[in-house]
Structure formats: C-alpha cells, structure tokens
Amino acid sequence: VLDEADRLLQAKSGFERDVAELLLHSTTTPEPSTSGSNTALQRQKKCQTLLFSATLTKSLESIEEMAGGGRGRLPLQRFVIRDDGEPTIKESSLKKQKTQKDDGNEEESSSADNDEKEDEISTVPHIPAGLKQEYVFMPSRVRDAYLLTTIRTLMMNGGRRGGTGKGGSKSRFGSGWNTDSYKPGESDDEDEESMKARSAIIFVSTCERAAMISGILSEVGVENVALHSLLSQNRRLAALGKFKSQYVRILVATDVASRGLDIPSVDLVLNSELPRRSVDYVHRVGRTARAGRRGRAISFVAETDVALVHAAERMSGRPLEKCDDITDEMALKMLGPVTKAARLAKMKLMDIGFDELVKKMKARKVRDRKERERIERALQKIEGKK
C-alpha cells in the first residue's frame, strides 16, 4: 500500500530506490538456481498493489512500467471517488489515459509552473464545492500584520483559546461554519461571533518562518502549536495531538502538514506564503472542507506572488476571490504590536540556538543530495558497461 503515491513516485523525491525495492520484492520471489551461486527472481502469480493519491501525475502514469519491470505486464484498475461518494472503475493502462474530465467539471488540465514540468498534473484536481478560496493582496513587508489581522477578524475569540458564544454559552453551530447541520437561513446577528472559525492551519514555506510565526502569535496572546521538520517526532505528535483535540485552535506548519492529516474540524486554511509548486496548494487547501463540510482558504499575495496565484488557479480550476473582510486600515493598526512581537520572538529563537539547527539541517540536505548524485552516477556507469 502506497499512500500519497504522487509524492513517493515524484522524480528526484529521494524515495525512488526504496519504492523500486518494495515493488521488486512484492512482485517477485527468489528462486535458487541449480548452480547455487546466483539466485533468480520469479514473478508471483498473485500480487495486489494499492496506490492512493489526490492528484494524478505523470509519475503515477509510469507506475505500470515500474511494477512490471519495464515489460508492462501488470494490469491496473483506477478507482475514482466522485462527489456523491460512489466509486467508479476505469480499467486500462494508465499511459493511455491522458486527459479526463470529472462529472460536472469541464475544465481541461493545464501545465503548472516551470518547477512542475517534470511531474505535470494529468488531470485537474477536484476542489470541494464547499470550499471558498480567497486572497488578500498586501505589501510583502507587512505580511505578518495582515496574517494576525485575519486571525483576529475571522476566528472566534481572536484565535485565543475558548469557543463559547456570548454569555459563556456553547455555540449551537459546533465548529464554526464547518458543519453539516448549518443552514444559511439560520444565522442572525446574535450568532455572528459563533459563526467564526474555531480552528485554523497556517501554512508557511520554511521551518524558520514556522518558528517565527508561532513565536509572534504567542507574544500577542494567540495560543498555537508549530509543526515542522526541525521538531522531534515526539514533539510533532504532541503538537498534533493538542490541535486535534482542539486544546489549541491554531496550527502553524510547513508543507509537512499538507498531506495525510484528516482533521474534519479545520474551518480555515491560511497560506501565509503561496507554495512554489501549485500541486502543494491543492493539498494545503484540502485540509479543510472535508467530507462534505464547508471551509475557507485565504492566501496572502504580495507583489511578487501574482504568478503563483495564476498557477494555483489553473491547478484548482477556479479563480480566487478577493477577501473583503480584511482591509488595509485594520492591518495598519496591528503593525506596531506585530513588529514588537517579531523582535521578541527572534530574540527567543536565538537564545535557544534555532539558527544552529537550521544550519545543520541545510548541511544535512546538501550531504544527502550529493550522496544521491554520487549513487546515480555510479549506477549510470554500471549500466553503461553493460
């Protein structure tokens, strides 16, 4: 079973050799030769391989060659889950299925930006109907002020721990607007506060930004937890446990949280920085509006991010609407507190030696990349001699 198969099979993902080894041992069995010196491999008669992915990429289309040892002997069945939850079965080679259209979706697939040319999406991923995609255009220098303004405006209690309505009563709407029982005609002025988001995920581009945003929010009194690759596994699980139990309402994370998390109570997704790969945008916004619920995804767009917005729109098949709930005047009021909080957060990160952790991580990535390149060159020489 390969979950997030599009990521595992992506070119230069670092998983190629591991996946190939798994497929080799799952589709073949060793058979000792008569001489006893070499062991031959015999194909198994029965072997079932399951791959799960929210997006269909060219790397997935090549899985038949990988599993069949380049001979294309493995028949494939594709199960597509439609809006109504009923699976449809499409049989044939994945190579022959280039462009498909989902029910009620007439947009054709298009190529993403230059970073995705090697692993272009073959179909337009389906965005849930209950997901509202918006953007906030602002100068890049005051990005954090707009982010905090959005949290204070769109989240219940300004993002602080709580979640009760006026007078201390529990909200009858459950988790903000993210609920199956909510009907637009039921809302009134008294319940306006209770209709705000109760939980949110803030996506950032790097571990440094995740730690900085988490520190800024903590300094201004907004409780949150961070999730990124510089944390130990125990700390990651602890942070995720607090967020899932809604003990903490805000999760600040890198793209490590854009896949594999199924938390139906997430009302709001905030893209502090748009991802360079537009396919990651689909996975990010997919953390909300799950299982037929409603959700909201807001992306913060600076003057240099316009091309990323267009790539995200092409990938999702829908244009992003302008968010009218956040104004420049509201963000300017938060500029002073955010600047002070950023200075204090940076000092605390320096005190705990966070910069050294970042340097070690970058050095490790460089070593790993050089090692992969060395192995690839060695394999190419071996193949050339053959």
PDB file of N, CA, C and O in Angstrom, residues 243-305:
ATOM      1  N   PHE A 243      -3.710  19.979  18.731  1.00  0.00           N
ATOM      2  CA  PHE A 243      -4.555  20.603  17.716  1.00  0.00           C
ATOM      3  C   PHE A 243      -5.775  19.739  17.407  1.00  0.00           C
ATOM      4  O   PHE A 243      -6.893  20.256  17.261  1.00  0.00           O
ATOM      5  N   LYS A 244      -5.591  18.442  17.317  1.00  0.00           N
ATOM      6  CA  LYS A 244      -6.718  17.559  17.024  1.00  0.00           C
ATOM      7  C   LYS A 244      -7.764  17.594  18.134  1.00  0.00           C
ATOM      8  O   LYS A 244      -8.971  17.532  17.862  1.00  0.00           O
ATOM      9  N   SER A 245      -7.310  17.669  19.365  1.00  0.00           N
ATOM     10  CA  SER A 245      -8.240  17.706  20.489  1.00  0.00           C
ATOM     11  C   SER A 245      -8.841  19.087  20.692  1.00  0.00           C
ATOM     12  O   SER A 245      -9.653  19.273  21.598  1.00  0.00           O
ATOM     13  N   GLN A 246      -8.424  20.071  19.868  1.00  0.00           N
ATOM     14  CA  GLN A 246      -8.891  21.455  19.941  1.00  0.00           C
ATOM     15  C   GLN A 246      -8.519  22.114  21.260  1.00  0.00           C
ATOM     16  O   GLN A 246      -9.145  23.094  21.670  1.00  0.00           O
ATOM     17  N   TYR A 247      -7.515  21.578  21.946  1.00  0.00           N
ATOM     18  CA  TYR A 247      -6.946  22.279  23.096  1.00  0.00           C
ATOM     19  C   TYR A 247      -6.266  23.556  22.630  1.00  0.00           C
ATOM     20  O   TYR A 247      -6.281  24.585  23.319  1.00  0.00           O
ATOM     21  N   VAL A 248      -5.643  23.498  21.447  1.00  0.00           N
ATOM     22  CA  VAL A 248      -5.080  24.666  20.772  1.00  0.00           C
ATOM     23  C   VAL A 248      -5.773  24.780  19.426  1.00  0.00           C
ATOM     24  O   VAL A 248      -5.942  23.778  18.720  1.00  0.00           O
ATOM     25  N   ARG A 249      -6.166  25.991  19.053  1.00  0.00           N
ATOM     26  CA  ARG A 249      -7.006  26.185  17.874  1.00  0.00           C
ATOM     27  C   ARG A 249      -6.228  26.495  16.603  1.00  0.00           C
ATOM     28  O   ARG A 249      -6.784  26.457  15.515  1.00  0.00           O
ATOM     29  N   ILE A 250      -4.935  26.797  16.713  1.00  0.00           N
ATOM     30  CA  ILE A 250      -4.158  27.226  15.545  1.00  0.00           C
ATOM     31  C   ILE A 250      -2.924  26.345  15.419  1.00  0.00           C
ATOM     32  O   ILE A 250      -2.187  26.151  16.395  1.00  0.00           O
ATOM     33  N   LEU A 251      -2.700  25.844  14.217  1.00  0.00           N
ATOM     34  CA  LEU A 251      -1.514  25.053  13.891  1.00  0.00           C
ATOM     35  C   LEU A 251      -0.714  25.793  12.832  1.00  0.00           C
ATOM     36  O   LEU A 251      -1.233  26.116  11.761  1.00  0.00           O
ATOM     37  N   VAL A 252       0.535  26.103  13.147  1.00  0.00           N
ATOM     38  CA  VAL A 252       1.450  26.740  12.201  1.00  0.00           C
ATOM     39  C   VAL A 252       2.368  25.654  11.651  1.00  0.00           C
ATOM     40  O   VAL A 252       3.092  25.015  12.417  1.00  0.00           O
ATOM     41  N   ALA A 253       2.330  25.445  10.338  1.00  0.00           N
ATOM     42  CA  ALA A 253       3.017  24.274   9.792  1.00  0.00           C
ATOM     43  C   ALA A 253       3.613  24.575   8.427  1.00  0.00           C
ATOM     44  O   ALA A 253       3.173  25.480   7.708  1.00  0.00           O
ATOM     45  N   THR A 254       4.624  23.800   8.087  1.00  0.00           N
ATOM     46  CA  THR A 254       5.148  23.779   6.732  1.00  0.00           C
ATOM     47  C   THR A 254       4.344  22.766   5.928  1.00  0.00           C
ATOM     48  O   THR A 254       3.335  22.245   6.383  1.00  0.00           O
ATOM     49  N   ASP A 255       4.800  22.461   4.729  1.00  0.00           N
ATOM     50  CA  ASP A 255       4.079  21.514   3.876  1.00  0.00           C
ATOM     51  C   ASP A 255       4.123  20.086   4.417  1.00  0.00           C
ATOM     52  O   ASP A 255       3.518  19.189   3.821  1.00  0.00           O
ATOM     53  N   VAL A 256       4.823  19.863   5.519  1.00  0.00           N
ATOM     54  CA  VAL A 256       4.809  18.540   6.138  1.00  0.00           C
ATOM     55  C   VAL A 256       3.394  18.198   6.621  1.00  0.00           C
ATOM     56  O   VAL A 256       3.043  17.017   6.763  1.00  0.00           O
ATOM     57  N   ALA A 257       2.557  19.227   6.843  1.00  0.00           N
ATOM     58  CA  ALA A 257       1.183  19.001   7.299  1.00  0.00           C
ATOM     59  C   ALA A 257       0.171  19.104   6.167  1.00  0.00           C
ATOM     60  O   ALA A 257      -1.028  19.010   6.415  1.00  0.00           O
ATOM     61  N   SER A 258       0.637  19.300   4.931  1.00  0.00           N
ATOM     62  CA  SER A 258      -0.305  19.466   3.822  1.00  0.00           C
ATOM     63  C   SER A 258      -0.838  18.136   3.306  1.00  0.00           C
ATOM     64  O   SER A 258      -1.796  18.118   2.531  1.00  0.00           O
ATOM     65  N   ARG A 259      -0.239  17.041   3.729  1.00  0.00           N
ATOM     66  CA  ARG A 259      -0.686  15.717   3.292  1.00  0.00           C
ATOM     67  C   ARG A 259      -0.894  14.811   4.496  1.00  0.00           C
ATOM     68  O   ARG A 259      -0.190  14.914   5.498  1.00  0.00           O
ATOM     69  N   GLY A 260      -1.867  13.918   4.366  1.00  0.00           N
ATOM     70  CA  GLY A 260      -2.031  12.857   5.335  1.00  0.00           C
ATOM     71  C   GLY A 260      -2.790  13.203   6.596  1.00  0.00           C
ATOM     72  O   GLY A 260      -3.080  12.317   7.392  1.00  0.00           O
ATOM     73  N   LEU A 261      -3.116  14.481   6.816  1.00  0.00           N
ATOM     74  CA  LEU A 261      -3.852  14.856   8.015  1.00  0.00           C
ATOM     75  C   LEU A 261      -5.347  14.908   7.705  1.00  0.00           C
ATOM     76  O   LEU A 261      -5.773  15.618   6.806  1.00  0.00           O
ATOM     77  N   ASP A 262      -6.124  14.167   8.442  1.00  0.00           N
ATOM     78  CA  ASP A 262      -7.576  14.167   8.284  1.00  0.00           C
ATOM     79  C   ASP A 262      -8.180  14.699   9.579  1.00  0.00           C
ATOM     80  O   ASP A 262      -8.440  13.955  10.514  1.00  0.00           O
ATOM     81  N   ILE A 263      -8.379  16.016   9.623  1.00  0.00           N
ATOM     82  CA  ILE A 263      -8.954  16.679  10.798  1.00  0.00           C
ATOM     83  C   ILE A 263     -10.202  17.415  10.334  1.00  0.00           C
ATOM     84  O   ILE A 263     -10.128  18.546   9.854  1.00  0.00           O
ATOM     85  N   PRO A 264     -11.360  16.791  10.419  1.00  0.00           N
ATOM     86  CA  PRO A 264     -12.576  17.389   9.854  1.00  0.00           C
ATOM     87  C   PRO A 264     -12.954  18.732  10.454  1.00  0.00           C
ATOM     88  O   PRO A 264     -13.680  19.508   9.833  1.00  0.00           O
ATOM     89  N   SER A 265     -12.481  19.038  11.681  1.00  0.00           N
ATOM     90  CA  SER A 265     -12.900  20.262  12.355  1.00  0.00           C
ATOM     91  C   SER A 265     -12.161  21.507  11.891  1.00  0.00           C
ATOM     92  O   SER A 265     -12.417  22.599  12.406  1.00  0.00           O
ATOM     93  N   VAL A 266     -11.239  21.395  10.942  1.00  0.00           N
ATOM     94  CA  VAL A 266     -10.498  22.568  10.476  1.00  0.00           C
ATOM     95  C   VAL A 266     -11.430  23.450   9.649  1.00  0.00           C
ATOM     96  O   VAL A 266     -11.959  23.031   8.616  1.00  0.00           O
ATOM     97  N   ASP A 267     -11.630  24.689  10.097  1.00  0.00           N
ATOM     98  CA  ASP A 267     -12.523  25.612   9.415  1.00  0.00           C
ATOM     99  C   ASP A 267     -11.804  26.486   8.403  1.00  0.00           C
ATOM    100  O   ASP A 267     -12.387  26.894   7.401  1.00  0.00           O
ATOM    101  N   LEU A 268     -10.549  26.814   8.702  1.00  0.00           N
ATOM    102  CA  LEU A 268      -9.857  27.864   7.955  1.00  0.00           C
ATOM    103  C   LEU A 268      -8.430  27.439   7.644  1.00  0.00           C
ATOM    104  O   LEU A 268      -7.735  26.902   8.501  1.00  0.00           O
ATOM    105  N   VAL A 269      -8.010  27.665   6.400  1.00  0.00           N
ATOM    106  CA  VAL A 269      -6.625  27.454   5.978  1.00  0.00           C
ATOM    107  C   VAL A 269      -6.073  28.786   5.514  1.00  0.00           C
ATOM    108  O   VAL A 269      -6.664  29.453   4.659  1.00  0.00           O
ATOM    109  N   LEU A 270      -4.948  29.194   6.080  1.00  0.00           N
ATOM    110  CA  LEU A 270      -4.300  30.450   5.726  1.00  0.00           C
ATOM    111  C   LEU A 270      -2.949  30.154   5.101  1.00  0.00           C
ATOM    112  O   LEU A 270      -2.086  29.541   5.736  1.00  0.00           O
ATOM    113  N   ASN A 271      -2.763  30.568   3.851  1.00  0.00           N
ATOM    114  CA  ASN A 271      -1.481  30.426   3.170  1.00  0.00           C
ATOM    115  C   ASN A 271      -0.687  31.706   3.384  1.00  0.00           C
ATOM    116  O   ASN A 271      -0.859  32.687   2.653  1.00  0.00           O
ATOM    117  N   SER A 272       0.163  31.709   4.410  1.00  0.00           N
ATOM    118  CA  SER A 272       0.978  32.891   4.653  1.00  0.00           C
ATOM    119  C   SER A 272       1.870  33.189   3.457  1.00  0.00           C
ATOM    120  O   SER A 272       2.076  34.343   3.091  1.00  0.00           O
ATOM    121  N   GLU A 273       2.429  32.140   2.863  1.00  0.00           N
ATOM    122  CA  GLU A 273       3.136  32.242   1.586  1.00  0.00           C
ATOM    123  C   GLU A 273       2.601  31.162   0.656  1.00  0.00           C
ATOM    124  O   GLU A 273       2.409  30.019   1.081  1.00  0.00           O
ATOM    125  N   LEU A 274       2.352  31.516  -0.576  1.00  0.00           N
ATOM    126  CA  LEU A 274       1.888  30.530  -1.548  1.00  0.00           C
ATOM    127  C   LEU A 274       3.017  29.561  -1.875  1.00  0.00           C
ATOM    128  O   LEU A 274       4.184  29.971  -1.966  1.00  0.00           O
ATOM    129  N   PRO A 275       2.718  28.300  -2.059  1.00  0.00           N
ATOM    130  CA  PRO A 275       3.773  27.327  -2.384  1.00  0.00           C
ATOM    131  C   PRO A 275       4.304  27.529  -3.796  1.00  0.00           C
ATOM    132  O   PRO A 275       3.581  28.002  -4.686  1.00  0.00           O
ATOM    133  N   ARG A 276       5.564  27.183  -4.007  1.00  0.00           N
ATOM    134  CA  ARG A 276       6.166  27.307  -5.333  1.00  0.00           C
ATOM    135  C   ARG A 276       5.592  26.283  -6.299  1.00  0.00           C
ATOM    136  O   ARG A 276       5.520  26.542  -7.505  1.00  0.00           O
ATOM    137  N   ARG A 277       5.203  25.139  -5.793  1.00  0.00           N
ATOM    138  CA  ARG A 277       4.584  24.113  -6.626  1.00  0.00           C
ATOM    139  C   ARG A 277       3.079  24.179  -6.412  1.00  0.00           C
ATOM    140  O   ARG A 277       2.591  24.000  -5.301  1.00  0.00           O
ATOM    141  N   SER A 278       2.348  24.443  -7.466  1.00  0.00           N
ATOM    142  CA  SER A 278       0.913  24.662  -7.327  1.00  0.00           C
ATOM    143  C   SER A 278       0.175  23.412  -6.874  1.00  0.00           C
ATOM    144  O   SER A 278      -0.920  23.509  -6.313  1.00  0.00           O
ATOM    145  N   VAL A 279       0.747  22.218  -7.105  1.00  0.00           N
ATOM    146  CA  VAL A 279       0.096  20.999  -6.623  1.00  0.00           C
ATOM    147  C   VAL A 279       0.051  20.989  -5.097  1.00  0.00           C
ATOM    148  O   VAL A 279      -0.882  20.453  -4.488  1.00  0.00           O
ATOM    149  N   ASP A 280       1.041  21.613  -4.451  1.00  0.00           N
ATOM    150  CA  ASP A 280       1.024  21.706  -2.994  1.00  0.00           C
ATOM    151  C   ASP A 280      -0.108  22.602  -2.513  1.00  0.00           C
ATOM    152  O   ASP A 280      -0.610  22.424  -1.392  1.00  0.00           O
ATOM    153  N   TYR A 281      -0.510  23.565  -3.345  1.00  0.00           N
ATOM    154  CA  TYR A 281      -1.649  24.416  -2.975  1.00  0.00           C
ATOM    155  C   TYR A 281      -2.917  23.578  -2.831  1.00  0.00           C
ATOM    156  O   TYR A 281      -3.699  23.775  -1.891  1.00  0.00           O
ATOM    157  N   VAL A 282      -3.115  22.640  -3.749  1.00  0.00           N
ATOM    158  CA  VAL A 282      -4.300  21.780  -3.692  1.00  0.00           C
ATOM    159  C   VAL A 282      -4.309  20.969  -2.407  1.00  0.00           C
ATOM    160  O   VAL A 282      -5.342  20.826  -1.742  1.00  0.00           O
ATOM    161  N   HIS A 283      -3.156  20.434  -2.032  1.00  0.00           N
ATOM    162  CA  HIS A 283      -3.095  19.631  -0.816  1.00  0.00           C
ATOM    163  C   HIS A 283      -3.271  20.495   0.430  1.00  0.00           C
ATOM    164  O   HIS A 283      -3.851  20.049   1.424  1.00  0.00           O
ATOM    165  N   ARG A 284      -2.779  21.722   0.387  1.00  0.00           N
ATOM    166  CA  ARG A 284      -2.946  22.606   1.539  1.00  0.00           C
ATOM    167  C   ARG A 284      -4.418  22.921   1.785  1.00  0.00           C
ATOM    168  O   ARG A 284      -4.926  22.727   2.895  1.00  0.00           O
ATOM    169  N   VAL A 285      -5.101  23.421   0.767  1.00  0.00           N
ATOM    170  CA  VAL A 285      -6.498  23.823   0.952  1.00  0.00           C
ATOM    171  C   VAL A 285      -7.390  22.608   1.182  1.00  0.00           C
ATOM    172  O   VAL A 285      -8.519  22.747   1.679  1.00  0.00           O
ATOM    173  N   GLY A 286      -6.889  21.421   0.842  1.00  0.00           N
ATOM    174  CA  GLY A 286      -7.658  20.210   1.078  1.00  0.00           C
ATOM    175  C   GLY A 286      -7.727  19.805   2.538  1.00  0.00           C
ATOM    176  O   GLY A 286      -8.419  18.842   2.880  1.00  0.00           O
ATOM    177  N   ARG A 287      -7.035  20.546   3.419  1.00  0.00           N
ATOM    178  CA  ARG A 287      -7.126  20.249   4.855  1.00  0.00           C
ATOM    179  C   ARG A 287      -8.451  20.718   5.441  1.00  0.00           C
ATOM    180  O   ARG A 287      -8.787  20.355   6.580  1.00  0.00           O
ATOM    181  N   THR A 288      -9.197  21.556   4.716  1.00  0.00           N
ATOM    182  CA  THR A 288     -10.499  21.998   5.178  1.00  0.00           C
ATOM    183  C   THR A 288     -11.560  21.573   4.174  1.00  0.00           C
ATOM    184  O   THR A 288     -11.242  21.045   3.109  1.00  0.00           O
ATOM    185  N   ALA A 289     -12.822  21.799   4.520  1.00  0.00           N
ATOM    186  CA  ALA A 289     -13.958  21.409   3.661  1.00  0.00           C
ATOM    187  C   ALA A 289     -13.904  19.916   3.346  1.00  0.00           C
ATOM    188  O   ALA A 289     -14.125  19.497   2.216  1.00  0.00           O
ATOM    189  N   ARG A 290     -13.650  19.111   4.355  1.00  0.00           N
ATOM    190  CA  ARG A 290     -13.539  17.670   4.170  1.00  0.00           C
ATOM    191  C   ARG A 290     -14.876  16.992   4.436  1.00  0.00           C
ATOM    192  O   ARG A 290     -15.663  17.437   5.266  1.00  0.00           O
ATOM    193  N   ALA A 291     -15.120  15.899   3.722  1.00  0.00           N
ATOM    194  CA  ALA A 291     -16.305  15.060   3.920  1.00  0.00           C
ATOM    195  C   ALA A 291     -17.595  15.853   3.808  1.00  0.00           C
ATOM    196  O   ALA A 291     -18.503  15.717   4.624  1.00  0.00           O
ATOM    197  N   GLY A 292     -17.683  16.711   2.793  1.00  0.00           N
ATOM    198  CA  GLY A 292     -18.914  17.444   2.542  1.00  0.00           C
ATOM    199  C   GLY A 292     -19.114  18.679   3.393  1.00  0.00           C
ATOM    200  O   GLY A 292     -20.149  19.340   3.275  1.00  0.00           O
ATOM    201  N   ARG A 293     -18.158  19.014   4.248  1.00  0.00           N
ATOM    202  CA  ARG A 293     -18.293  20.207   5.077  1.00  0.00           C
ATOM    203  C   ARG A 293     -17.915  21.459   4.304  1.00  0.00           C
ATOM    204  O   ARG A 293     -17.431  21.381   3.189  1.00  0.00           O
ATOM    205  N   ARG A 294     -18.148  22.596   4.937  1.00  0.00           N
ATOM    206  CA  ARG A 294     -17.749  23.858   4.350  1.00  0.00           C
ATOM    207  C   ARG A 294     -16.404  24.283   4.912  1.00  0.00           C
ATOM    208  O   ARG A 294     -16.024  23.894   6.012  1.00  0.00           O
ATOM    209  N   GLY A 295     -15.659  25.091   4.147  1.00  0.00           N
ATOM    210  CA  GLY A 295     -14.365  25.555   4.593  1.00  0.00           C
ATOM    211  C   GLY A 295     -13.966  26.806   3.854  1.00  0.00           C
ATOM    212  O   GLY A 295     -14.598  27.214   2.873  1.00  0.00           O
ATOM    213  N   ARG A 296     -12.903  27.402   4.322  1.00  0.00           N
ATOM    214  CA  ARG A 296     -12.429  28.664   3.739  1.00  0.00           C
ATOM    215  C   ARG A 296     -10.909  28.633   3.672  1.00  0.00           C
ATOM    216  O   ARG A 296     -10.250  28.245   4.642  1.00  0.00           O
ATOM    217  N   ALA A 297     -10.369  29.028   2.524  1.00  0.00           N
ATOM    218  CA  ALA A 297      -8.917  29.082   2.332  1.00  0.00           C
ATOM    219  C   ALA A 297      -8.551  30.477   1.843  1.00  0.00           C
ATOM    220  O   ALA A 297      -9.066  30.932   0.819  1.00  0.00           O
ATOM    221  N   ILE A 298      -7.675  31.159   2.575  1.00  0.00           N
ATOM    222  CA  ILE A 298      -7.268  32.523   2.241  1.00  0.00           C
ATOM    223  C   ILE A 298      -5.767  32.530   2.014  1.00  0.00           C
ATOM    224  O   ILE A 298      -5.000  32.044   2.848  1.00  0.00           O
ATOM    225  N   SER A 299      -5.343  33.081   0.889  1.00  0.00           N
ATOM    226  CA  SER A 299      -3.924  33.164   0.533  1.00  0.00           C
ATOM    227  C   SER A 299      -3.487  34.622   0.568  1.00  0.00           C
ATOM    228  O   SER A 299      -4.191  35.504   0.059  1.00  0.00           O
ATOM    229  N   PHE A 300      -2.327  34.868   1.151  1.00  0.00           N
ATOM    230  CA  PHE A 300      -1.776  36.215   1.235  1.00  0.00           C
ATOM    231  C   PHE A 300      -0.826  36.420   0.071  1.00  0.00           C
ATOM    232  O   PHE A 300       0.180  35.717  -0.062  1.00  0.00           O
ATOM    233  N   VAL A 301      -1.151  37.383  -0.773  1.00  0.00           N
ATOM    234  CA  VAL A 301      -0.456  37.578  -2.042  1.00  0.00           C
ATOM    235  C   VAL A 301       0.291  38.898  -2.000  1.00  0.00           C
ATOM    236  O   VAL A 301      -0.315  39.961  -1.775  1.00  0.00           O
ATOM    237  N   ALA A 302       1.597  38.860  -2.216  1.00  0.00           N
ATOM    238  CA  ALA A 302       2.417  40.061  -2.307  1.00  0.00           C
ATOM    239  C   ALA A 302       2.642  40.410  -3.773  1.00  0.00           C
ATOM    240  O   ALA A 302       2.169  39.730  -4.681  1.00  0.00           O
ATOM    241  N   GLU A 303       3.397  41.456  -3.989  1.00  0.00           N
ATOM    242  CA  GLU A 303       3.602  41.939  -5.365  1.00  0.00           C
ATOM    243  C   GLU A 303       4.370  40.953  -6.231  1.00  0.00           C
ATOM    244  O   GLU A 303       4.251  40.971  -7.459  1.00  0.00           O
ATOM    245  N   THR A 304       5.126  40.051  -5.607  1.00  0.00           N
ATOM    246  CA  THR A 304       5.915  39.084  -6.378  1.00  0.00           C
ATOM    247  C   THR A 304       5.232  37.727  -6.499  1.00  0.00           C
ATOM    248  O   THR A 304       5.822  36.791  -7.036  1.00  0.00           O
ATOM    249  N   ASP A 305       4.016  37.607  -5.994  1.00  0.00           N
ATOM    250  CA  ASP A 305       3.338  36.308  -5.957  1.00  0.00           C
ATOM    251  C   ASP A 305       2.222  36.158  -6.977  1.00  0.00           C
ATOM    252  O   ASP A 305       1.470  35.186  -6.911  1.00  0.00           O
TER     253      ASP A 305
END
